[in-house]
Amino acid sequence: MPSKMLQFVRVGAATPEKRGAGDRRRDFREIYDGFDPAQAAAQAGRCSQCGVPFCQVHCPVHNNIPDWLKLTAEGRLEEAYELSAATNNFPEICGRICPQDRLCEGNCVIEQAGHGTVTIGSIERYITETAWERGWVRPARPRRRWGQSVGIVGGGPAGLAAAEELRRRGYEVRVYDRHDRIGGLLIYGIPNFKLEKSVVERRVGLLADAGIELTTDFALGRDASLADLRARHDAVLLATGVYRARDVACPGIGLSNIVPALDYLIASNRHGLGDDVPAFADGRLDAAGKTVAVIGGGDTAMDCVRTAVRQGARAVHCLYRRDRANMPGSRREVQHAEEEGVEFHWLAAPEAFLDDRAGRVAAVRATRMHLGVADATGRQTPRPLEGAHFTLDADIVIKALGFDPEDVPTLSGAPELAVTRWGTIRIDHRTMMTSLDGVFAAGDIVRGASLVVWAIRDGRDAAAGIDRHLATRRQARLQPAAAE
Ligand SMILES: Cc1cc2nc3c(=O)[nH]c(=O)nc-3n(C[C@H](O)[C@H](O)[C@H](O)COP(=O)(O)OP(=O)(O)OC[C@H]3O[C@@H](n4cnc5c(N)ncnc54)[C@H](O)[C@@H]3O)c2cc1C
Ligand code: SF4
């Protein structure tokens, strides 16, 4: 049989059909369709089956990409799915929202050679969507039960990946979350046009079917202390993410209609899910008919500008203090935002918010910046350009400057829990255990604001660490009995 691989010399790189900007501005549906079987096989067949697969090296969960691409090219989709699911708990989610240009696809050898990357993310999504359609995705079933329980605080990707892995290994698992829905930023942060909520809800349903207990409206610090959870479970995992929004220090920052990004996105996501959202209904968190200014250049800022477009904003501006090449968000997201009509002001930072004499923001006065010498991290520091100012009208300003960790030791009533100087939880990276015996941590609360795929990786590593810890405890319980 002739090889179906190495077709990159004949077949060009292609993504699935992307909806036109005019169409997608009108709704919150995902912007890409899926591949059909012929397209997926043809695109998978472009892989050059490298001896050293840099795509796999740069994928945080080390997906076995070349092998599942080969299986897809050969039409062996069930095997491709088994292989893909072996390293990633939520492959169809990563296929949609990983910044592939910085991870697997950016390091694809044929991309580096100028032929255009294998469109790995879209193929990963295709494999798992096919698996869902054909009933190959099944709840984790423990082969044996150890009678030990794990409490997981945080129902985001880190907590959920750990929950699934621990259930599979035979533990009773309970996930606690302070929100009324499970999913973390997958459900309340990331908008529908990147990741439809039904995709997340389907996964949460699968975890419930596996026997994982999901407890919502339960906040560590309010409904239980860390000591309570340690008494209730044999091990505890903290996967609480980072939620303290960074602020802008400018005159006028206290004006109404200057809102934190997550408040704005949560309101929009809740509205999309059919909830009653008073601050959306009365217009405070709805951009319809307004001029919007978003401050920031990361993924959160991109989600805000694109949400505002879809809500029917009159105009949407994005101010970022560095240039396009130095922005932290995915290049692909900026391109989507530009296509959808967002106006970017690179090298621009707010210096004051001006009011409408009724306590509401009416405009942003901004300074033009230039990039100065590099700091200790190697990044050039933005500096204001003397005398270069401009003013933008704004009916609503959205602050999207990133997130820091909350004070977990204090809020959980465990001041002895060690944290780093950034406030993230300190762990032993070999075991994922914190400074407290039997308490583990994973995801953004350990790394700082990061990516879904890194949260999944951490959740899997934490599950392995917890499994080793609980196995040691079982051994210790057996030993005295054996000695008798
Ligand atoms: C707007 C936005 C867009 C993003 N877009 C992308 C993207 O496109 N691609 C990508 O890879 N990454 C993206 N990210 C980053 C990604 O969402 C996070 O890195 C990832 O969700 C971290 O997972 P986690 O499980 O550590 O935390 P989270 O997803 O934040 O989940 C933590 C959970 O813990 C719960 N919790 C917190 N404190 C308590 C408490 N005291 N008691 C009980 N529960 C608690 C929270 O309610 C939450 O459900 C985005 C982030 C944001 C904010
Ligand atoms: S998980 Fe993310 S980085 Fe890894 S192969 Fe999939 S899309 Fe690429």
mmCIF file with all atom_site columns, C-alpha atoms in Angstrom, residues 86-87 89 139-150 161-173 210 212 456-471 474:
data_model
loop_
_atom_site.group_PDB
_atom_site.id
_atom_site.type_symbol
_atom_site.label_atom_id
_atom_site.label_alt_id
_atom_site.label_comp_id
_atom_site.label_asym_id
_atom_site.label_entity_id
_atom_site.label_seq_id
_atom_site.pdbx_PDB_ins_code
_atom_site.Cartn_x
_atom_site.Cartn_y
_atom_site.Cartn_z
_atom_site.occupancy
_atom_site.B_iso_or_equiv
_atom_site.pdbx_formal_charge
_atom_site.auth_seq_id
_atom_site.auth_comp_id
_atom_site.auth_asym_id
_atom_site.auth_atom_id
_atom_site.pdbx_PDB_model_num
ATOM 1  C CA . ALA A 1 86  ? -4.395  8.496  26.580 1.00 0.00 ? 86  ALA A CA 1
ATOM 2  C CA . THR A 1 87  ? -2.484  11.753 27.131 1.00 0.00 ? 87  THR A CA 1
ATOM 3  C CA . ASN A 1 89  ? -8.470  14.420 29.150 1.00 0.00 ? 89  ASN A CA 1
ATOM 4  C CA . PRO A 1 139 ? -16.944 7.501  31.519 1.00 0.00 ? 139 PRO A CA 1
ATOM 5  C CA . ALA A 1 140 ? -13.838 6.522  33.474 1.00 0.00 ? 140 ALA A CA 1
ATOM 6  C CA . ARG A 1 141 ? -14.536 3.239  35.290 1.00 0.00 ? 141 ARG A CA 1
ATOM 7  C CA . PRO A 1 142 ? -12.298 2.305  38.223 1.00 0.00 ? 142 PRO A CA 1
ATOM 8  C CA . ARG A 1 143 ? -10.940 -1.223 37.888 1.00 0.00 ? 143 ARG A CA 1
ATOM 9  C CA . ARG A 1 144 ? -10.776 -1.488 41.668 1.00 0.00 ? 144 ARG A CA 1
ATOM 10 C CA . ARG A 1 145 ? -11.802 0.728  44.566 1.00 0.00 ? 145 ARG A CA 1
ATOM 11 C CA . TRP A 1 146 ? -9.406  1.673  47.329 1.00 0.00 ? 146 TRP A CA 1
ATOM 12 C CA . GLY A 1 147 ? -11.956 3.182  49.709 1.00 0.00 ? 147 GLY A CA 1
ATOM 13 C CA . GLN A 1 148 ? -9.955  6.416  49.939 1.00 0.00 ? 148 GLN A CA 1
ATOM 14 C CA . SER A 1 149 ? -11.363 9.783  48.990 1.00 0.00 ? 149 SER A CA 1
ATOM 15 C CA . VAL A 1 150 ? -9.931  12.927 47.426 1.00 0.00 ? 150 VAL A CA 1
ATOM 16 C CA . ALA A 1 161 ? -8.437  16.418 34.681 1.00 0.00 ? 161 ALA A CA 1
ATOM 17 C CA . ALA A 1 162 ? -7.220  15.316 38.125 1.00 0.00 ? 162 ALA A CA 1
ATOM 18 C CA . ALA A 1 163 ? -10.726 14.148 39.067 1.00 0.00 ? 163 ALA A CA 1
ATOM 19 C CA . GLU A 1 164 ? -11.008 11.917 36.003 1.00 0.00 ? 164 GLU A CA 1
ATOM 20 C CA . GLU A 1 165 ? -7.550  10.417 36.464 1.00 0.00 ? 165 GLU A CA 1
ATOM 21 C CA . LEU A 1 166 ? -8.144  9.732  40.164 1.00 0.00 ? 166 LEU A CA 1
ATOM 22 C CA . ARG A 1 167 ? -11.509 8.144  39.508 1.00 0.00 ? 167 ARG A CA 1
ATOM 23 C CA . ARG A 1 168 ? -9.919  5.882  36.911 1.00 0.00 ? 168 ARG A CA 1
ATOM 24 C CA . ARG A 1 169 ? -7.323  4.870  39.514 1.00 0.00 ? 169 ARG A CA 1
ATOM 25 C CA . GLY A 1 170 ? -9.999  3.798  41.996 1.00 0.00 ? 170 GLY A CA 1
ATOM 26 C CA . TYR A 1 171 ? -10.646 6.758  44.324 1.00 0.00 ? 171 TYR A CA 1
ATOM 27 C CA . GLU A 1 172 ? -13.841 8.384  45.539 1.00 0.00 ? 172 GLU A CA 1
ATOM 28 C CA . VAL A 1 173 ? -13.639 11.934 44.203 1.00 0.00 ? 173 VAL A CA 1
ATOM 29 C CA . ALA A 1 210 ? -18.113 8.278  36.098 1.00 0.00 ? 210 ALA A CA 1
ATOM 30 C CA . ILE A 1 212 ? -17.400 11.900 40.477 1.00 0.00 ? 212 ILE A CA 1
ATOM 31 C CA . ILE A 1 456 ? -4.684  19.635 32.248 1.00 0.00 ? 456 ILE A CA 1
ATOM 32 C CA . ARG A 1 457 ? -1.051  18.568 32.425 1.00 0.00 ? 457 ARG A CA 1
ATOM 33 C CA . ASP A 1 458 ? -0.796  19.745 36.039 1.00 0.00 ? 458 ASP A CA 1
ATOM 34 C CA . GLY A 1 459 ? -4.050  18.021 36.963 1.00 0.00 ? 459 GLY A CA 1
ATOM 35 C CA . ARG A 1 460 ? -2.737  14.752 35.543 1.00 0.00 ? 460 ARG A CA 1
ATOM 36 C CA . ASP A 1 461 ? 0.593   15.140 37.343 1.00 0.00 ? 461 ASP A CA 1
ATOM 37 C CA . ALA A 1 462 ? -1.213  15.935 40.602 1.00 0.00 ? 462 ALA A CA 1
ATOM 38 C CA . ALA A 1 463 ? -3.402  12.837 40.206 1.00 0.00 ? 463 ALA A CA 1
ATOM 39 C CA . ALA A 1 464 ? -0.269  10.709 39.801 1.00 0.00 ? 464 ALA A CA 1
ATOM 40 C CA . GLY A 1 465 ? 1.285   12.353 42.889 1.00 0.00 ? 465 GLY A CA 1
ATOM 41 C CA . ILE A 1 466 ? -1.864  11.820 44.958 1.00 0.00 ? 466 ILE A CA 1
ATOM 42 C CA . ASP A 1 467 ? -2.084  8.192  43.828 1.00 0.00 ? 467 ASP A CA 1
ATOM 43 C CA . ARG A 1 468 ? 1.516   7.560  44.960 1.00 0.00 ? 468 ARG A CA 1
ATOM 44 C CA . HIS A 1 469 ? 0.861   9.288  48.269 1.00 0.00 ? 469 HIS A CA 1
ATOM 45 C CA . LEU A 1 470 ? -2.304  7.305  48.996 1.00 0.00 ? 470 LEU A CA 1
ATOM 46 C CA . ALA A 1 471 ? -0.692  4.035  47.905 1.00 0.00 ? 471 ALA A CA 1
ATOM 47 C CA . ARG A 1 474 ? -2.253  1.976  52.222 1.00 0.00 ? 474 ARG A CA 1
#
